[in-house]
Amino acid sequence: MKIVVPCDFTEVTEFALRYAARIAEVQDPAAEIHLLHVVEKGLLGQADGVEKQKGQLAQYAEQAKGIGQQLQVTGELQEGAITHTIQEYAEDARADLVVMGTHSIIGLERLFGSKAIKVVTRSNVPFLTVQKPPEDAPLFQHLVLPMGARPEEMTKLQWVVSRTAGFHTHVHVLAEYYPDKGLTNKLSSNLAFMKRLFDGQGIAYTVEQASKSGSFKVQLQEYAQKVGADLFMIVIYQSTTGIMPVLNTMDQEMIANSLNIPVLCLNPAMVVS
């Protein structure tokens, strides 16, 4: 197993490292963790700054080795833009997961999309975004899964099977409300597929219908609080790389959710590993 952890030398990097180690502990104690620091183009020539960053990276990698006895931790320095380089590195390394610490979305990022969303868009590697360190309790016991009418939801369900292996996760499904009968029928079809899949894999789940009144985003967070969720899983459909701004997307709000719940981010192009 290979896990990439983007490193910006802030506390959220340490949070991501702890999550990566805990995930590896369950799924592959001998996993490789790649600490990736991205330097903006043109700055690699500034020798003093780069050497300092290399030293910091080596120190982070050495400290991380103490988190898990069998973990293999390496530091990688790459030149480029964060929104492209992390994705490209993860795919070239054939990583299974990127665990990325995120900061709150502020200022113009609300207009142009958070870095986290720009990084995960079109990636073929899942991104787990975290805002705080993991609790001492077992990870990912209660996953909240929004369920809609899109056909891509069935691929998302395959990812549930793939990414919760070993965690004994209970999946809490909140089905979106649609006033349109056609969409309601498509949602019912997706739920039927989910039940067959989860029953066949022995995955525990419950399904709740969202109310027709109120924001689905707000209902998701209220539902997460009610069930004690420690993980969201979402699919990011829209691209934020164009010239037109994306205003206050649900994806941004979910990644920077006020409950500080980790979010496993997928996109429709991803291939289940």
PDB file of C-alpha atoms in Angstrom:
ATOM      1  CA  MET A   1       0.000   0.000   0.000  1.00  0.00           C
ATOM      2  CA  LYS A   2       1.240   3.502  -0.869  1.00  0.00           C
ATOM      3  CA  ILE A   3      -0.074   6.639   0.800  1.00  0.00           C
ATOM      4  CA  VAL A   4       0.923  10.157  -0.237  1.00  0.00           C
ATOM      5  CA  VAL A   5       0.815  12.877   2.426  1.00  0.00           C
ATOM      6  CA  PRO A   6       1.243  16.445   1.085  1.00  0.00           C
ATOM      7  CA  CYS A   7       3.490  18.369   3.450  1.00  0.00           C
ATOM      8  CA  ASP A   8       3.316  22.144   4.009  1.00  0.00           C
ATOM      9  CA  PHE A   9       5.117  22.105   7.373  1.00  0.00           C
ATOM     10  CA  THR A  10       2.007  23.145   9.305  1.00  0.00           C
ATOM     11  CA  GLU A  11       0.117  21.213  11.972  1.00  0.00           C
ATOM     12  CA  VAL A  12      -2.353  19.803   9.442  1.00  0.00           C
ATOM     13  CA  THR A  13       0.513  17.790   7.913  1.00  0.00           C
ATOM     14  CA  GLU A  14       0.993  16.071  11.258  1.00  0.00           C
ATOM     15  CA  PHE A  15      -2.765  15.387  11.431  1.00  0.00           C
ATOM     16  CA  ALA A  16      -2.629  13.772   7.980  1.00  0.00           C
ATOM     17  CA  LEU A  17       0.408  11.701   8.929  1.00  0.00           C
ATOM     18  CA  ARG A  18      -1.372  10.324  11.970  1.00  0.00           C
ATOM     19  CA  TYR A  19      -4.359   9.350   9.858  1.00  0.00           C
ATOM     20  CA  ALA A  20      -2.109   7.736   7.248  1.00  0.00           C
ATOM     21  CA  ALA A  21      -0.371   5.688   9.937  1.00  0.00           C
ATOM     22  CA  ARG A  22      -3.669   4.590  11.499  1.00  0.00           C
ATOM     23  CA  ILE A  23      -5.046   3.553   8.099  1.00  0.00           C
ATOM     24  CA  ALA A  24      -1.872   1.609   7.336  1.00  0.00           C
ATOM     25  CA  GLU A  25      -2.078  -0.067  10.750  1.00  0.00           C
ATOM     26  CA  VAL A  26      -5.401  -1.610   9.714  1.00  0.00           C
ATOM     27  CA  GLN A  27      -4.902  -2.228   5.999  1.00  0.00           C
ATOM     28  CA  ASP A  28      -1.134  -2.687   5.568  1.00  0.00           C
ATOM     29  CA  PRO A  29       1.306  -2.206   8.483  1.00  0.00           C
ATOM     30  CA  ALA A  30       4.240  -2.200   6.040  1.00  0.00           C
ATOM     31  CA  ALA A  31       2.748   0.560   3.885  1.00  0.00           C
ATOM     32  CA  GLU A  32       4.900   3.165   2.162  1.00  0.00           C
ATOM     33  CA  ILE A  33       4.170   6.763   3.120  1.00  0.00           C
ATOM     34  CA  HIS A  34       5.450   9.430   0.738  1.00  0.00           C
ATOM     35  CA  LEU A  35       5.730  12.864   2.349  1.00  0.00           C
ATOM     36  CA  LEU A  36       5.421  15.244  -0.585  1.00  0.00           C
ATOM     37  CA  HIS A  37       6.440  18.898  -0.454  1.00  0.00           C
ATOM     38  CA  VAL A  38       5.741  20.982  -3.549  1.00  0.00           C
ATOM     39  CA  VAL A  39       7.934  23.976  -4.370  1.00  0.00           C
ATOM     40  CA  GLU A  40       6.620  26.583  -6.764  1.00  0.00           C
ATOM     41  CA  LYS A  41       8.211  26.620 -10.206  1.00  0.00           C
ATOM     42  CA  GLY A  42      11.322  28.740 -10.389  1.00  0.00           C
ATOM     43  CA  LEU A  43      12.089  28.522  -6.662  1.00  0.00           C
ATOM     44  CA  LEU A  44      14.176  25.351  -6.776  1.00  0.00           C
ATOM     45  CA  GLY A  45      17.084  27.491  -7.922  1.00  0.00           C
ATOM     46  CA  GLN A  46      17.113  29.307  -4.585  1.00  0.00           C
ATOM     47  CA  ALA A  47      19.558  26.952  -2.924  1.00  0.00           C
ATOM     48  CA  ASP A  48      19.314  28.213   0.664  1.00  0.00           C
ATOM     49  CA  GLY A  49      15.539  27.941   0.810  1.00  0.00           C
ATOM     50  CA  VAL A  50      15.455  24.538  -0.839  1.00  0.00           C
ATOM     51  CA  GLU A  51      18.100  23.075   1.462  1.00  0.00           C
ATOM     52  CA  LYS A  52      16.138  24.311   4.474  1.00  0.00           C
ATOM     53  CA  GLN A  53      12.972  22.675   3.139  1.00  0.00           C
ATOM     54  CA  LYS A  54      14.828  19.439   2.414  1.00  0.00           C
ATOM     55  CA  GLY A  55      16.047  19.431   6.010  1.00  0.00           C
ATOM     56  CA  GLN A  56      12.543  20.025   7.341  1.00  0.00           C
ATOM     57  CA  LEU A  57      11.185  17.269   5.121  1.00  0.00           C
ATOM     58  CA  ALA A  58      13.822  14.790   6.294  1.00  0.00           C
ATOM     59  CA  GLN A  59      13.011  15.688   9.905  1.00  0.00           C
ATOM     60  CA  TYR A  60       9.288  15.160   9.323  1.00  0.00           C
ATOM     61  CA  ALA A  61       9.972  11.807   7.662  1.00  0.00           C
ATOM     62  CA  GLU A  62      12.190  10.667  10.527  1.00  0.00           C
ATOM     63  CA  GLN A  63       9.609  11.641  13.129  1.00  0.00           C
ATOM     64  CA  ALA A  64       6.862   9.903  11.169  1.00  0.00           C
ATOM     65  CA  LYS A  65       8.736   6.603  11.288  1.00  0.00           C
ATOM     66  CA  GLY A  66       8.060   6.500  15.011  1.00  0.00           C
ATOM     67  CA  ILE A  67       4.284   6.505  14.474  1.00  0.00           C
ATOM     68  CA  GLY A  68       4.219   2.945  13.122  1.00  0.00           C
ATOM     69  CA  GLN A  69       7.023   0.426  13.615  1.00  0.00           C
ATOM     70  CA  GLN A  70       6.914  -1.063  10.116  1.00  0.00           C
ATOM     71  CA  LEU A  71       6.074   2.080   8.177  1.00  0.00           C
ATOM     72  CA  GLN A  72       8.404   3.113   5.379  1.00  0.00           C
ATOM     73  CA  VAL A  73       8.445   6.923   5.236  1.00  0.00           C
ATOM     74  CA  THR A  74      10.255   8.905   2.565  1.00  0.00           C
ATOM     75  CA  GLY A  75      10.398  12.628   1.842  1.00  0.00           C
ATOM     76  CA  GLU A  76       9.891  13.870  -1.718  1.00  0.00           C
ATOM     77  CA  LEU A  77      10.496  17.393  -3.015  1.00  0.00           C
ATOM     78  CA  GLN A  78       8.791  18.298  -6.305  1.00  0.00           C
ATOM     79  CA  GLU A  79       8.648  21.477  -8.354  1.00  0.00           C
ATOM     80  CA  GLY A  80       5.319  22.646  -9.735  1.00  0.00           C
ATOM     81  CA  ALA A  81       1.854  23.900  -8.846  1.00  0.00           C
ATOM     82  CA  ILE A  82       0.136  22.300  -5.865  1.00  0.00           C
ATOM     83  CA  THR A  83      -3.142  21.837  -7.748  1.00  0.00           C
ATOM     84  CA  HIS A  84      -1.439  19.655 -10.378  1.00  0.00           C
ATOM     85  CA  THR A  85       1.745  18.246  -8.858  1.00  0.00           C
ATOM     86  CA  ILE A  86       0.163  16.363  -5.950  1.00  0.00           C
ATOM     87  CA  GLN A  87      -2.266  14.628  -8.284  1.00  0.00           C
ATOM     88  CA  GLU A  88       0.432  13.818 -10.859  1.00  0.00           C
ATOM     89  CA  TYR A  89       2.862  12.509  -8.249  1.00  0.00           C
ATOM     90  CA  ALA A  90       0.221  10.298  -6.633  1.00  0.00           C
ATOM     91  CA  GLU A  91      -0.757   8.796  -9.980  1.00  0.00           C
ATOM     92  CA  ASP A  92       2.848   8.290 -11.125  1.00  0.00           C
ATOM     93  CA  ALA A  93       3.655   6.582  -7.804  1.00  0.00           C
ATOM     94  CA  ARG A  94       0.547   4.398  -8.163  1.00  0.00           C
ATOM     95  CA  ALA A  95      -0.608   5.542  -4.740  1.00  0.00           C
ATOM     96  CA  ASP A  96      -3.682   3.976  -3.165  1.00  0.00           C
ATOM     97  CA  LEU A  97      -4.626   7.091  -1.227  1.00  0.00           C
ATOM     98  CA  VAL A  98      -3.675  10.714  -0.610  1.00  0.00           C
ATOM     99  CA  VAL A  99      -4.223  11.935   2.947  1.00  0.00           C
ATOM    100  CA  MET A 100      -4.200  15.718   2.986  1.00  0.00           C
ATOM    101  CA  GLY A 101      -4.551  18.122   5.873  1.00  0.00           C
ATOM    102  CA  THR A 102      -6.778  21.055   4.964  1.00  0.00           C
ATOM    103  CA  HIS A 103      -7.164  24.572   6.259  1.00  0.00           C
ATOM    104  CA  SER A 104     -10.451  26.424   6.459  1.00  0.00           C
ATOM    105  CA  ILE A 105     -11.739  27.953   3.216  1.00  0.00           C
ATOM    106  CA  ILE A 106     -11.386  31.700   3.442  1.00  0.00           C
ATOM    107  CA  GLY A 107     -11.452  34.770   1.258  1.00  0.00           C
ATOM    108  CA  LEU A 108     -11.164  34.325  -2.487  1.00  0.00           C
ATOM    109  CA  GLU A 109     -10.939  30.552  -2.154  1.00  0.00           C
ATOM    110  CA  ARG A 110     -14.715  30.605  -1.757  1.00  0.00           C
ATOM    111  CA  LEU A 111     -14.913  32.148  -5.214  1.00  0.00           C
ATOM    112  CA  PHE A 112     -12.324  30.099  -7.047  1.00  0.00           C
ATOM    113  CA  GLY A 113     -12.495  26.810  -5.195  1.00  0.00           C
ATOM    114  CA  SER A 114     -10.348  25.531  -2.345  1.00  0.00           C
ATOM    115  CA  LYS A 115      -6.956  24.010  -3.148  1.00  0.00           C
ATOM    116  CA  ALA A 116      -8.251  20.709  -1.836  1.00  0.00           C
ATOM    117  CA  ILE A 117     -11.022  20.571  -4.438  1.00  0.00           C
ATOM    118  CA  LYS A 118      -8.724  21.679  -7.249  1.00  0.00           C
ATOM    119  CA  VAL A 119      -6.256  18.947  -6.315  1.00  0.00           C
ATOM    120  CA  VAL A 120      -8.794  16.113  -6.244  1.00  0.00           C
ATOM    121  CA  THR A 121     -10.652  17.116  -9.411  1.00  0.00           C
ATOM    122  CA  ARG A 122      -9.877  14.615 -12.197  1.00  0.00           C
ATOM    123  CA  SER A 123      -7.475  12.644  -9.984  1.00  0.00           C
ATOM    124  CA  ASN A 124      -7.605   8.872 -10.244  1.00  0.00           C
ATOM    125  CA  VAL A 125      -6.473   8.530  -6.624  1.00  0.00           C
ATOM    126  CA  PRO A 126      -8.876   9.034  -3.683  1.00  0.00           C
ATOM    127  CA  PHE A 127      -8.160  11.948  -1.346  1.00  0.00           C
ATOM    128  CA  LEU A 128      -8.895  11.845   2.356  1.00  0.00           C
ATOM    129  CA  THR A 129      -9.029  15.401   3.685  1.00  0.00           C
ATOM    130  CA  VAL A 130      -8.611  15.936   7.432  1.00  0.00           C
ATOM    131  CA  GLN A 131      -8.807  19.014   9.662  1.00  0.00           C
ATOM    132  CA  LYS A 132      -7.726  17.611  13.030  1.00  0.00           C
ATOM    133  CA  PRO A 133      -5.831  14.573  14.404  1.00  0.00           C
ATOM    134  CA  PRO A 134      -7.603  11.215  14.714  1.00  0.00           C
ATOM    135  CA  GLU A 135      -9.302  10.279  17.965  1.00  0.00           C
ATOM    136  CA  ASP A 136      -7.978   7.393  20.063  1.00  0.00           C
ATOM    137  CA  ALA A 137     -11.080   5.347  19.170  1.00  0.00           C
ATOM    138  CA  PRO A 138     -11.023   2.981  16.160  1.00  0.00           C
ATOM    139  CA  LEU A 139     -11.179   4.820  12.830  1.00  0.00           C
ATOM    140  CA  PHE A 140     -14.112   5.042  10.461  1.00  0.00           C
ATOM    141  CA  GLN A 141     -16.772   3.325  12.519  1.00  0.00           C
ATOM    142  CA  HIS A 142     -19.585   5.525  11.197  1.00  0.00           C
ATOM    143  CA  LEU A 143     -19.484   6.649   7.571  1.00  0.00           C
ATOM    144  CA  VAL A 144     -22.106   9.095   6.303  1.00  0.00           C
ATOM    145  CA  LEU A 145     -22.830   8.554   2.630  1.00  0.00           C
ATOM    146  CA  PRO A 146     -25.039  10.982   0.689  1.00  0.00           C
ATOM    147  CA  MET A 147     -27.023   9.080  -1.941  1.00  0.00           C
ATOM    148  CA  GLY A 148     -28.474  10.642  -5.069  1.00  0.00           C
ATOM    149  CA  ALA A 149     -29.919   9.701  -8.439  1.00  0.00           C
ATOM    150  CA  ARG A 150     -26.781   9.881 -10.590  1.00  0.00           C
ATOM    151  CA  PRO A 151     -25.529   6.633 -12.176  1.00  0.00           C
ATOM    152  CA  GLU A 152     -22.047   7.366 -10.753  1.00  0.00           C
ATOM    153  CA  GLU A 153     -23.414   6.599  -7.296  1.00  0.00           C
ATOM    154  CA  MET A 154     -22.945   2.896  -8.052  1.00  0.00           C
ATOM    155  CA  THR A 155     -19.203   3.418  -8.528  1.00  0.00           C
ATOM    156  CA  LYS A 156     -19.111   5.289  -5.226  1.00  0.00           C
ATOM    157  CA  LEU A 157     -20.642   2.229  -3.554  1.00  0.00           C
ATOM    158  CA  GLN A 158     -17.815   0.066  -4.907  1.00  0.00           C
ATOM    159  CA  TRP A 159     -15.403   2.491  -3.285  1.00  0.00           C
ATOM    160  CA  VAL A 160     -17.193   2.006   0.048  1.00  0.00           C
ATOM    161  CA  VAL A 161     -16.421  -1.698  -0.169  1.00  0.00           C
ATOM    162  CA  SER A 162     -12.799  -1.039  -1.155  1.00  0.00           C
ATOM    163  CA  ARG A 163     -11.963   1.676   1.366  1.00  0.00           C
ATOM    164  CA  THR A 164     -13.692   0.382   4.499  1.00  0.00           C
ATOM    165  CA  ALA A 165     -12.098  -3.083   4.429  1.00  0.00           C
ATOM    166  CA  GLY A 166     -10.875  -3.961   7.911  1.00  0.00           C
ATOM    167  CA  PHE A 167     -12.525  -1.037   9.703  1.00  0.00           C
ATOM    168  CA  HIS A 168     -15.904  -2.659  10.582  1.00  0.00           C
ATOM    169  CA  THR A 169     -17.624   0.457   9.288  1.00  0.00           C
ATOM    170  CA  HIS A 170     -21.353   1.075   9.646  1.00  0.00           C
ATOM    171  CA  VAL A 171     -22.574   3.037   6.631  1.00  0.00           C
ATOM    172  CA  HIS A 172     -25.256   5.646   7.297  1.00  0.00           C
ATOM    173  CA  VAL A 173     -26.945   6.556   4.019  1.00  0.00           C
ATOM    174  CA  LEU A 174     -28.873   9.795   3.665  1.00  0.00           C
ATOM    175  CA  ALA A 175     -30.983   9.674   0.501  1.00  0.00           C
ATOM    176  CA  GLU A 176     -31.574  13.005  -1.200  1.00  0.00           C
ATOM    177  CA  TYR A 177     -35.159  14.197  -1.684  1.00  0.00           C
ATOM    178  CA  TYR A 178     -36.334  14.751  -5.286  1.00  0.00           C
ATOM    179  CA  PRO A 179     -39.696  16.252  -6.233  1.00  0.00           C
ATOM    180  CA  ASP A 180     -39.250  14.757  -9.708  1.00  0.00           C
ATOM    181  CA  LYS A 181     -40.642  11.217 -10.074  1.00  0.00           C
ATOM    182  CA  GLY A 182     -38.037  10.183 -12.638  1.00  0.00           C
ATOM    183  CA  LEU A 183     -35.172  11.123 -10.327  1.00  0.00           C
ATOM    184  CA  THR A 184     -36.911   9.431  -7.421  1.00  0.00           C
ATOM    185  CA  ASN A 185     -37.062   6.209  -9.438  1.00  0.00           C
ATOM    186  CA  LYS A 186     -33.355   6.465 -10.279  1.00  0.00           C
ATOM    187  CA  LEU A 187     -32.577   6.992  -6.602  1.00  0.00           C
ATOM    188  CA  SER A 188     -34.635   3.899  -5.730  1.00  0.00           C
ATOM    189  CA  SER A 189     -32.670   1.902  -8.296  1.00  0.00           C
ATOM    190  CA  ASN A 190     -29.372   3.060  -6.791  1.00  0.00           C
ATOM    191  CA  LEU A 191     -30.549   2.156  -3.288  1.00  0.00           C
ATOM    192  CA  ALA A 192     -31.611  -1.299  -4.464  1.00  0.00           C
ATOM    193  CA  PHE A 193     -28.142  -1.850  -5.979  1.00  0.00           C
ATOM    194  CA  MET A 194     -26.546  -0.636  -2.753  1.00  0.00           C
ATOM    195  CA  LYS A 195     -28.548  -3.043  -0.629  1.00  0.00           C
ATOM    196  CA  ARG A 196     -27.617  -6.011  -2.818  1.00  0.00           C
ATOM    197  CA  LEU A 197     -23.944  -5.029  -2.770  1.00  0.00           C
ATOM    198  CA  PHE A 198     -23.696  -4.310   0.948  1.00  0.00           C
ATOM    199  CA  ASP A 199     -25.695  -7.392   1.922  1.00  0.00           C
ATOM    200  CA  GLY A 200     -23.415  -9.519  -0.243  1.00  0.00           C
ATOM    201  CA  GLN A 201     -20.291  -7.987   1.345  1.00  0.00           C
ATOM    202  CA  GLY A 202     -21.619  -8.130   4.905  1.00  0.00           C
ATOM    203  CA  ILE A 203     -21.497  -4.339   5.316  1.00  0.00           C
ATOM    204  CA  ALA A 204     -23.790  -2.928   8.008  1.00  0.00           C
ATOM    205  CA  TYR A 205     -25.893   0.022   6.896  1.00  0.00           C
ATOM    206  CA  THR A 206     -28.945   2.111   7.596  1.00  0.00           C
ATOM    207  CA  VAL A 207     -30.877   4.339   5.194  1.00  0.00           C
ATOM    208  CA  GLU A 208     -32.670   7.560   6.046  1.00  0.00           C
ATOM    209  CA  GLN A 209     -34.632   9.805   3.681  1.00  0.00           C
ATOM    210  CA  ALA A 210     -33.800  13.506   3.630  1.00  0.00           C
ATOM    211  CA  SER A 211     -36.645  15.914   4.199  1.00  0.00           C
ATOM    212  CA  LYS A 212     -38.125  17.792   1.259  1.00  0.00           C
ATOM    213  CA  SER A 213     -37.698  21.026   3.195  1.00  0.00           C
ATOM    214  CA  GLY A 214     -34.313  22.487   4.005  1.00  0.00           C
ATOM    215  CA  SER A 215     -30.835  22.247   2.542  1.00  0.00           C
ATOM    216  CA  PHE A 216     -29.494  18.755   1.859  1.00  0.00           C
ATOM    217  CA  LYS A 217     -26.027  19.965   2.898  1.00  0.00           C
ATOM    218  CA  VAL A 218     -27.353  21.106   6.270  1.00  0.00           C
ATOM    219  CA  GLN A 219     -29.290  17.869   6.717  1.00  0.00           C
ATOM    220  CA  LEU A 220     -26.127  15.869   6.007  1.00  0.00           C
ATOM    221  CA  GLN A 221     -24.233  17.598   8.780  1.00  0.00           C
ATOM    222  CA  GLU A 222     -27.154  17.267  11.201  1.00  0.00           C
ATOM    223  CA  TYR A 223     -27.408  13.575  10.331  1.00  0.00           C
ATOM    224  CA  ALA A 224     -23.652  13.175  10.865  1.00  0.00           C
ATOM    225  CA  GLN A 225     -23.967  14.654  14.319  1.00  0.00           C
ATOM    226  CA  LYS A 226     -26.886  12.390  15.151  1.00  0.00           C
ATOM    227  CA  VAL A 227     -25.065   9.166  14.206  1.00  0.00           C
ATOM    228  CA  GLY A 228     -21.647  10.195  15.556  1.00  0.00           C
ATOM    229  CA  ALA A 229     -20.025  10.133  12.119  1.00  0.00           C
ATOM    230  CA  ASP A 230     -16.247  10.015  11.793  1.00  0.00           C
ATOM    231  CA  LEU A 231     -16.124   9.998   7.979  1.00  0.00           C
ATOM    232  CA  PHE A 232     -17.963  11.508   5.008  1.00  0.00           C
ATOM    233  CA  MET A 233     -17.636  10.118   1.494  1.00  0.00           C
ATOM    234  CA  ILE A 234     -18.468  12.426  -1.411  1.00  0.00           C
ATOM    235  CA  VAL A 235     -18.099  12.504  -5.176  1.00  0.00           C
ATOM    236  CA  ILE A 236     -16.906  15.793  -6.643  1.00  0.00           C
ATOM    237  CA  TYR A 237     -18.622  16.226  -9.996  1.00  0.00           C
ATOM    238  CA  GLN A 238     -17.840  19.736 -11.126  1.00  0.00           C
ATOM    239  CA  SER A 239     -14.517  21.045 -12.355  1.00  0.00           C
ATOM    240  CA  THR A 240     -13.071  24.091 -10.644  1.00  0.00           C
ATOM    241  CA  THR A 241     -10.239  24.552 -13.138  1.00  0.00           C
ATOM    242  CA  GLY A 242     -12.087  26.756 -15.630  1.00  0.00           C
ATOM    243  CA  ILE A 243     -12.138  30.527 -15.772  1.00  0.00           C
ATOM    244  CA  MET A 244     -15.610  30.836 -14.277  1.00  0.00           C
ATOM    245  CA  PRO A 245     -15.717  30.940 -10.474  1.00  0.00           C
ATOM    246  CA  VAL A 246     -17.655  28.369  -8.503  1.00  0.00           C
ATOM    247  CA  LEU A 247     -19.550  29.996  -5.652  1.00  0.00           C
ATOM    248  CA  ASN A 248     -19.930  28.290  -2.282  1.00  0.00           C
ATOM    249  CA  THR A 249     -20.132  24.751  -3.642  1.00  0.00           C
ATOM    250  CA  MET A 250     -21.469  21.969  -1.471  1.00  0.00           C
ATOM    251  CA  ASP A 251     -18.164  20.150  -2.017  1.00  0.00           C
ATOM    252  CA  GLN A 252     -16.184  23.016  -0.513  1.00  0.00           C
ATOM    253  CA  GLU A 253     -18.540  23.232   2.437  1.00  0.00           C
ATOM    254  CA  MET A 254     -18.314  19.480   3.037  1.00  0.00           C
ATOM    255  CA  ILE A 255     -14.493  19.391   2.901  1.00  0.00           C
ATOM    256  CA  ALA A 256     -14.288  22.330   5.328  1.00  0.00           C
ATOM    257  CA  ASN A 257     -17.248  21.115   7.413  1.00  0.00           C
ATOM    258  CA  SER A 258     -17.610  22.746  10.814  1.00  0.00           C
ATOM    259  CA  LEU A 259     -17.753  19.322  12.503  1.00  0.00           C
ATOM    260  CA  ASN A 260     -14.132  18.663  11.404  1.00  0.00           C
ATOM    261  CA  ILE A 261     -15.139  15.241  10.082  1.00  0.00           C
ATOM    262  CA  PRO A 262     -12.663  13.727   7.574  1.00  0.00           C
ATOM    263  CA  VAL A 263     -13.936  13.538   3.995  1.00  0.00           C
ATOM    264  CA  LEU A 264     -13.033  10.862   1.459  1.00  0.00           C
ATOM    265  CA  CYS A 265     -13.204  12.669  -1.895  1.00  0.00           C
ATOM    266  CA  LEU A 266     -13.766  10.826  -5.148  1.00  0.00           C
ATOM    267  CA  ASN A 267     -14.631  11.862  -8.678  1.00  0.00           C
ATOM    268  CA  PRO A 268     -16.583  10.002 -11.363  1.00  0.00           C
ATOM    269  CA  ALA A 269     -13.460   9.232 -13.417  1.00  0.00           C
ATOM    270  CA  MET A 270     -11.760   7.194 -10.708  1.00  0.00           C
ATOM    271  CA  VAL A 271     -11.227   3.482 -11.211  1.00  0.00           C
ATOM    272  CA  VAL A 272     -11.885   1.339  -8.132  1.00  0.00           C
ATOM    273  CA  SER A 273      -8.635  -0.267  -6.997  1.00  0.00           C
TER     274      SER A 273
END
